[in-house]
């Protein structure tokens, strides 16, 4: 099995975009970096989308991930929130695609099932499993960062599974 | 009044993004370029958002607009369509913001009122006024391109108005 594959997980939002970068070492996920991109909320939306794009590109340049993963979310019932979320997703997607990173998309239930075993697991349990998978005893990252790490770990697991099953 | 200001108008969509580039000459709008960006529909969404980003950046490099304008739309009642539209908007916004273009956002009713005089004007009337403003007798561009030109012309008009009224 290949070693050292680095994956960038993203949890986009117009205010806060979480990121989590993990490396696969001998089938285990290892933390590379995690955190949040906070957009300048007083600026106009286009400026904020440019900000997200630039920061994601910086992360890619610094950590050289080979692949990216994003939640294929849809929770909002409000078209206006959906439009905003879509904008942040579009900026993230453009940053990854223009860096030639293939991007996996996963439903929220898929991410939960992958990490915890059930699709309706509570957020706290997903956060616990994220820290456990990475071998971190006392995680000190915010929720958006944890969500992004969950997506990155899910992507690594799914990828490994596809290789093992030859699918 | 300054001469030669170039504005890039964008009408984003995940399948088709219309663009219209106009130049202001002595208070009149002049056509520079217009057309559509058609994303590779068989590719994944991230690739398509990267495609839109790259094409908008190409337009900016080729025509050197100083400002951009986009419709601050919300027509869809469907959160899923809103999310998709948002993604295309995010890619367009990121391309303009990372090229340091300030971006104006206009409600659809504002664009119609600006060009035709009434906020609920039919699309055909807007298209007619777009061609008229640009002095083009037989416009041969598709609807998405015409919509993008309308936004660019609206931006020029609003900008001129703000200068005249000192607002």
Short mmCIF file of N, CA, C and O in Angstrom, two decimals, chain A residues 44-51 53-54 57 72-74 76-91 93-98 101 103 105, chain B residues 44-51 53-54 57 72-74 76-91 93-98 101 103 105:
data_model
loop_
_atom_site.label_atom_id
_atom_site.label_comp_id
_atom_site.label_asym_id
_atom_site.label_seq_id
_atom_site.Cartn_x
_atom_site.Cartn_y
_atom_site.Cartn_z
N UNK A 44 -17.30 42.60 1.23
CA UNK A 44 -18.36 42.07 0.37
C UNK A 44 -18.09 40.58 0.07
O UNK A 44 -16.99 40.08 0.27
N UNK A 45 -19.15 39.91 -0.40
CA UNK A 45 -19.08 38.47 -0.58
C UNK A 45 -17.99 38.03 -1.57
O UNK A 45 -17.30 37.03 -1.35
N UNK A 46 -17.83 38.79 -2.67
CA UNK A 46 -16.82 38.41 -3.67
C UNK A 46 -15.43 38.42 -3.04
O UNK A 46 -14.63 37.50 -3.26
N UNK A 47 -15.14 39.45 -2.26
CA UNK A 47 -13.84 39.54 -1.60
C UNK A 47 -13.63 38.33 -0.68
O UNK A 47 -12.54 37.75 -0.64
N UNK A 48 -14.70 37.96 0.04
CA UNK A 48 -14.59 36.83 0.96
C UNK A 48 -14.37 35.52 0.21
O UNK A 48 -13.61 34.65 0.67
N UNK A 49 -15.00 35.37 -0.95
CA UNK A 49 -14.80 34.15 -1.74
C UNK A 49 -13.36 34.10 -2.31
O UNK A 49 -12.75 33.04 -2.37
N UNK A 50 -12.84 35.27 -2.66
CA UNK A 50 -11.45 35.35 -3.11
C UNK A 50 -10.51 34.98 -1.97
O UNK A 50 -9.48 34.32 -2.19
N UNK A 51 -10.87 35.40 -0.78
CA UNK A 51 -10.08 35.10 0.42
C UNK A 51 -10.02 33.59 0.66
O UNK A 51 -8.94 33.03 0.88
N UNK A 53 -10.54 31.22 -1.54
CA UNK A 53 -9.76 30.65 -2.64
C UNK A 53 -8.26 30.76 -2.37
O UNK A 53 -7.52 29.78 -2.45
N UNK A 54 -7.81 31.96 -2.01
CA UNK A 54 -6.38 32.18 -1.76
C UNK A 54 -5.86 31.33 -0.61
O UNK A 54 -4.77 30.76 -0.69
N UNK A 57 -5.59 27.70 -1.60
CA UNK A 57 -4.41 27.56 -2.47
C UNK A 57 -3.12 27.58 -1.64
O UNK A 57 -2.18 26.83 -1.92
N UNK A 72 -20.69 16.56 0.70
CA UNK A 72 -21.72 16.80 -0.31
C UNK A 72 -23.01 17.05 0.44
O UNK A 72 -23.94 16.27 0.43
N UNK A 73 -23.02 18.20 1.09
CA UNK A 73 -24.01 18.46 2.10
C UNK A 73 -25.27 18.94 1.47
O UNK A 73 -25.27 19.49 0.41
N UNK A 74 -26.38 18.65 2.06
CA UNK A 74 -27.44 19.56 1.99
C UNK A 74 -28.36 19.53 3.19
O UNK A 74 -29.20 18.67 3.29
N UNK A 76 -29.66 22.66 4.68
CA UNK A 76 -30.52 23.84 4.77
C UNK A 76 -31.82 23.66 4.00
O UNK A 76 -31.85 23.05 2.94
N UNK A 77 -32.90 24.20 4.55
CA UNK A 77 -34.16 24.22 3.81
C UNK A 77 -34.36 25.60 3.21
O UNK A 77 -35.34 25.86 2.54
N UNK A 78 -33.41 26.46 3.48
CA UNK A 78 -33.53 27.86 3.10
C UNK A 78 -32.67 28.11 1.85
O UNK A 78 -31.45 27.99 1.91
N UNK A 79 -33.30 28.47 0.71
CA UNK A 79 -32.53 28.68 -0.51
C UNK A 79 -31.44 29.74 -0.36
O UNK A 79 -30.39 29.62 -0.98
N UNK A 80 -31.69 30.74 0.47
CA UNK A 80 -30.70 31.80 0.63
C UNK A 80 -29.43 31.27 1.32
O UNK A 80 -28.31 31.58 0.92
N UNK A 81 -29.61 30.43 2.37
CA UNK A 81 -28.46 29.81 3.02
C UNK A 81 -27.75 28.87 2.06
O UNK A 81 -26.51 28.78 2.05
N UNK A 82 -28.54 28.16 1.26
CA UNK A 82 -27.97 27.20 0.31
C UNK A 82 -27.10 27.93 -0.71
O UNK A 82 -26.01 27.47 -1.06
N UNK A 83 -27.57 29.09 -1.16
CA UNK A 83 -26.81 29.88 -2.13
C UNK A 83 -25.47 30.29 -1.54
O UNK A 83 -24.43 30.16 -2.17
N UNK A 84 -25.51 30.76 -0.27
CA UNK A 84 -24.27 31.20 0.39
C UNK A 84 -23.30 30.04 0.56
O UNK A 84 -22.11 30.15 0.27
N UNK A 85 -23.83 28.93 1.07
CA UNK A 85 -22.98 27.75 1.26
C UNK A 85 -22.38 27.32 -0.08
O UNK A 85 -21.20 26.99 -0.18
N UNK A 86 -23.23 27.37 -1.13
CA UNK A 86 -22.76 26.99 -2.46
C UNK A 86 -21.59 27.86 -2.90
O UNK A 86 -20.63 27.37 -3.49
N UNK A 87 -21.67 29.15 -2.60
CA UNK A 87 -20.59 30.07 -2.99
C UNK A 87 -19.27 29.66 -2.36
O UNK A 87 -18.23 29.62 -3.03
N UNK A 88 -19.31 29.35 -1.07
CA UNK A 88 -18.08 28.94 -0.38
C UNK A 88 -17.57 27.61 -0.96
O UNK A 88 -16.36 27.43 -1.14
N UNK A 89 -18.50 26.69 -1.27
CA UNK A 89 -18.11 25.43 -1.90
C UNK A 89 -17.45 25.70 -3.26
O UNK A 89 -16.45 25.08 -3.60
N UNK A 90 -18.05 26.61 -4.03
CA UNK A 90 -17.52 26.91 -5.36
C UNK A 90 -16.10 27.45 -5.29
O UNK A 90 -15.24 27.09 -6.10
N UNK A 91 -15.84 28.32 -4.30
CA UNK A 91 -14.50 28.88 -4.13
C UNK A 91 -13.50 27.78 -3.76
O UNK A 91 -12.39 27.71 -4.28
N UNK A 93 -13.85 24.49 -4.35
CA UNK A 93 -13.73 23.58 -5.49
C UNK A 93 -12.79 24.16 -6.55
O UNK A 93 -11.95 23.45 -7.10
N UNK A 94 -12.97 25.47 -6.84
CA UNK A 94 -12.13 26.11 -7.85
C UNK A 94 -10.66 26.08 -7.43
O UNK A 94 -9.77 25.82 -8.24
N UNK A 95 -10.40 26.29 -6.12
CA UNK A 95 -9.01 26.28 -5.63
C UNK A 95 -8.40 24.90 -5.80
O UNK A 95 -7.23 24.77 -6.19
N UNK A 96 -9.15 23.85 -5.50
CA UNK A 96 -8.63 22.48 -5.61
C UNK A 96 -8.48 22.07 -7.08
O UNK A 96 -7.46 21.51 -7.47
N UNK A 97 -9.51 22.36 -7.88
CA UNK A 97 -9.47 21.91 -9.28
C UNK A 97 -8.37 22.62 -10.05
O UNK A 97 -7.70 22.00 -10.88
N UNK A 98 -8.15 23.91 -9.78
CA UNK A 98 -7.10 24.62 -10.51
C UNK A 98 -5.72 24.23 -10.00
O UNK A 98 -4.71 24.61 -10.58
N UNK A 101 -6.13 18.90 -8.03
CA UNK A 101 -6.45 17.90 -7.00
C UNK A 101 -7.79 17.26 -7.33
O UNK A 101 -8.80 17.96 -7.41
N UNK A 103 -11.21 15.59 -6.40
CA UNK A 103 -11.98 15.85 -5.19
C UNK A 103 -13.07 14.80 -4.98
O UNK A 103 -13.88 14.55 -5.87
N UNK A 105 -16.50 13.64 -3.01
CA UNK A 105 -17.63 14.26 -2.32
C UNK A 105 -18.37 13.19 -1.54
O UNK A 105 -18.66 12.12 -2.09
N UNK B 44 -16.87 15.99 -12.90
CA UNK B 44 -17.41 16.25 -11.56
C UNK B 44 -17.50 17.76 -11.31
O UNK B 44 -16.89 18.56 -12.02
N UNK B 45 -18.28 18.12 -10.30
CA UNK B 45 -18.61 19.52 -10.04
C UNK B 45 -17.35 20.36 -9.76
O UNK B 45 -17.25 21.50 -10.22
N UNK B 46 -16.41 19.80 -8.99
CA UNK B 46 -15.21 20.56 -8.66
C UNK B 46 -14.44 20.94 -9.93
O UNK B 46 -13.98 22.07 -10.08
N UNK B 47 -14.30 19.97 -10.84
CA UNK B 47 -13.60 20.24 -12.10
C UNK B 47 -14.30 21.35 -12.87
O UNK B 47 -13.66 22.24 -13.44
N UNK B 48 -15.64 21.29 -12.85
CA UNK B 48 -16.39 22.30 -13.59
C UNK B 48 -16.23 23.68 -12.95
O UNK B 48 -16.15 24.70 -13.67
N UNK B 49 -16.15 23.73 -11.62
CA UNK B 49 -15.95 25.03 -10.96
C UNK B 49 -14.54 25.57 -11.26
O UNK B 49 -14.36 26.77 -11.44
N UNK B 50 -13.57 24.67 -11.31
CA UNK B 50 -12.21 25.07 -11.70
C UNK B 50 -12.19 25.60 -13.12
O UNK B 50 -11.49 26.57 -13.44
N UNK B 51 -13.00 24.98 -13.99
CA UNK B 51 -13.10 25.39 -15.39
C UNK B 51 -13.64 26.82 -15.49
O UNK B 51 -13.08 27.67 -16.19
N UNK B 53 -13.63 29.11 -13.13
CA UNK B 53 -12.61 30.01 -12.56
C UNK B 53 -11.54 30.34 -13.61
O UNK B 53 -11.22 31.51 -13.84
N UNK B 54 -11.00 29.31 -14.26
CA UNK B 54 -9.94 29.52 -15.25
C UNK B 54 -10.41 30.39 -16.42
O UNK B 54 -9.69 31.27 -16.88
N UNK B 57 -10.81 33.99 -15.41
CA UNK B 57 -9.47 34.58 -15.30
C UNK B 57 -8.89 34.89 -16.69
O UNK B 57 -8.25 35.91 -16.89
N UNK B 72 -27.36 39.59 -8.23
CA UNK B 72 -27.56 39.15 -6.86
C UNK B 72 -28.91 38.46 -6.81
O UNK B 72 -29.86 38.92 -6.26
N UNK B 73 -28.89 37.29 -7.47
CA UNK B 73 -30.13 36.64 -7.82
C UNK B 73 -30.65 35.90 -6.64
O UNK B 73 -29.92 35.49 -5.77
N UNK B 74 -31.94 35.78 -6.52
CA UNK B 74 -32.44 34.58 -5.96
C UNK B 74 -33.81 34.22 -6.47
O UNK B 74 -34.79 34.75 -6.01
N UNK B 76 -34.64 30.69 -7.32
CA UNK B 76 -34.99 29.31 -7.05
C UNK B 76 -35.66 29.14 -5.70
O UNK B 76 -35.32 29.80 -4.73
N UNK B 77 -36.64 28.24 -5.64
CA UNK B 77 -37.25 27.89 -4.35
C UNK B 77 -36.65 26.59 -3.87
O UNK B 77 -36.98 26.09 -2.80
N UNK B 78 -35.78 26.03 -4.68
CA UNK B 78 -35.23 24.71 -4.41
C UNK B 78 -33.81 24.84 -3.84
O UNK B 78 -32.91 25.34 -4.53
N UNK B 79 -33.59 24.42 -2.59
CA UNK B 79 -32.26 24.59 -1.99
C UNK B 79 -31.16 23.91 -2.79
O UNK B 79 -30.04 24.40 -2.84
N UNK B 80 -31.48 22.80 -3.46
CA UNK B 80 -30.46 22.09 -4.23
C UNK B 80 -30.01 22.92 -5.44
O UNK B 80 -28.81 23.02 -5.74
N UNK B 81 -30.96 23.56 -6.14
CA UNK B 81 -30.59 24.44 -7.26
C UNK B 81 -29.83 25.64 -6.74
O UNK B 81 -28.88 26.12 -7.40
N UNK B 82 -30.24 26.14 -5.58
CA UNK B 82 -29.58 27.32 -5.00
C UNK B 82 -28.12 27.00 -4.68
O UNK B 82 -27.22 27.79 -4.92
N UNK B 83 -27.89 25.79 -4.15
CA UNK B 83 -26.53 25.37 -3.81
C UNK B 83 -25.66 25.34 -5.07
O UNK B 83 -24.55 25.85 -5.09
N UNK B 84 -26.22 24.76 -6.15
CA UNK B 84 -25.46 24.67 -7.41
C UNK B 84 -25.16 26.06 -7.97
O UNK B 84 -24.03 26.35 -8.36
N UNK B 85 -26.19 26.90 -8.00
CA UNK B 85 -25.99 28.25 -8.51
C UNK B 85 -24.94 28.97 -7.66
O UNK B 85 -24.06 29.66 -8.19
N UNK B 86 -25.02 28.77 -6.34
CA UNK B 86 -24.06 29.38 -5.43
C UNK B 86 -22.64 28.95 -5.77
O UNK B 86 -21.72 29.78 -5.75
N UNK B 87 -22.46 27.69 -6.10
CA UNK B 87 -21.12 27.20 -6.43
C UNK B 87 -20.54 27.94 -7.63
O UNK B 87 -19.38 28.36 -7.61
N UNK B 88 -21.36 28.11 -8.66
CA UNK B 88 -20.90 28.81 -9.86
C UNK B 88 -20.59 30.28 -9.53
O UNK B 88 -19.60 30.84 -10.01
N UNK B 89 -21.46 30.88 -8.69
CA UNK B 89 -21.20 32.25 -8.25
C UNK B 89 -19.88 32.34 -7.48
O UNK B 89 -19.10 33.27 -7.67
N UNK B 90 -19.64 31.38 -6.60
CA UNK B 90 -18.41 31.37 -5.80
C UNK B 90 -17.17 31.29 -6.67
O UNK B 90 -16.18 31.99 -6.42
N UNK B 91 -17.23 30.46 -7.71
CA UNK B 91 -16.08 30.34 -8.61
C UNK B 91 -15.85 31.65 -9.36
O UNK B 91 -14.71 32.11 -9.49
N UNK B 93 -16.83 34.69 -8.38
CA UNK B 93 -16.41 35.71 -7.41
C UNK B 93 -14.93 35.55 -7.06
O UNK B 93 -14.19 36.54 -7.00
N UNK B 94 -14.52 34.31 -6.85
CA UNK B 94 -13.11 34.05 -6.51
C UNK B 94 -12.20 34.50 -7.65
O UNK B 94 -11.14 35.09 -7.42
N UNK B 95 -12.62 34.25 -8.90
CA UNK B 95 -11.79 34.64 -10.05
C UNK B 95 -11.65 36.16 -10.12
O UNK B 95 -10.56 36.68 -10.39
N UNK B 96 -12.74 36.88 -9.86
CA UNK B 96 -12.69 38.35 -9.93
C UNK B 96 -11.92 38.93 -8.74
O UNK B 96 -11.08 39.81 -8.91
N UNK B 97 -12.21 38.41 -7.54
CA UNK B 97 -11.57 38.97 -6.34
C UNK B 97 -10.07 38.72 -6.34
O UNK B 97 -9.30 39.60 -5.95
N UNK B 98 -9.64 37.55 -6.81
CA UNK B 98 -8.21 37.27 -6.83
C UNK B 98 -7.51 38.03 -7.96
O UNK B 98 -6.29 38.03 -8.05
N UNK B 101 -10.55 42.75 -8.91
CA UNK B 101 -11.66 43.50 -9.50
C UNK B 101 -12.74 43.73 -8.44
O UNK B 101 -13.27 42.76 -7.91
N UNK B 103 -16.44 44.13 -7.25
CA UNK B 103 -17.62 43.54 -7.89
C UNK B 103 -18.91 44.18 -7.37
O UNK B 103 -19.14 44.24 -6.17
N UNK B 105 -23.01 44.01 -7.09
CA UNK B 105 -24.08 43.00 -7.12
C UNK B 105 -25.40 43.71 -7.29
O UNK B 105 -25.69 44.67 -6.56
#
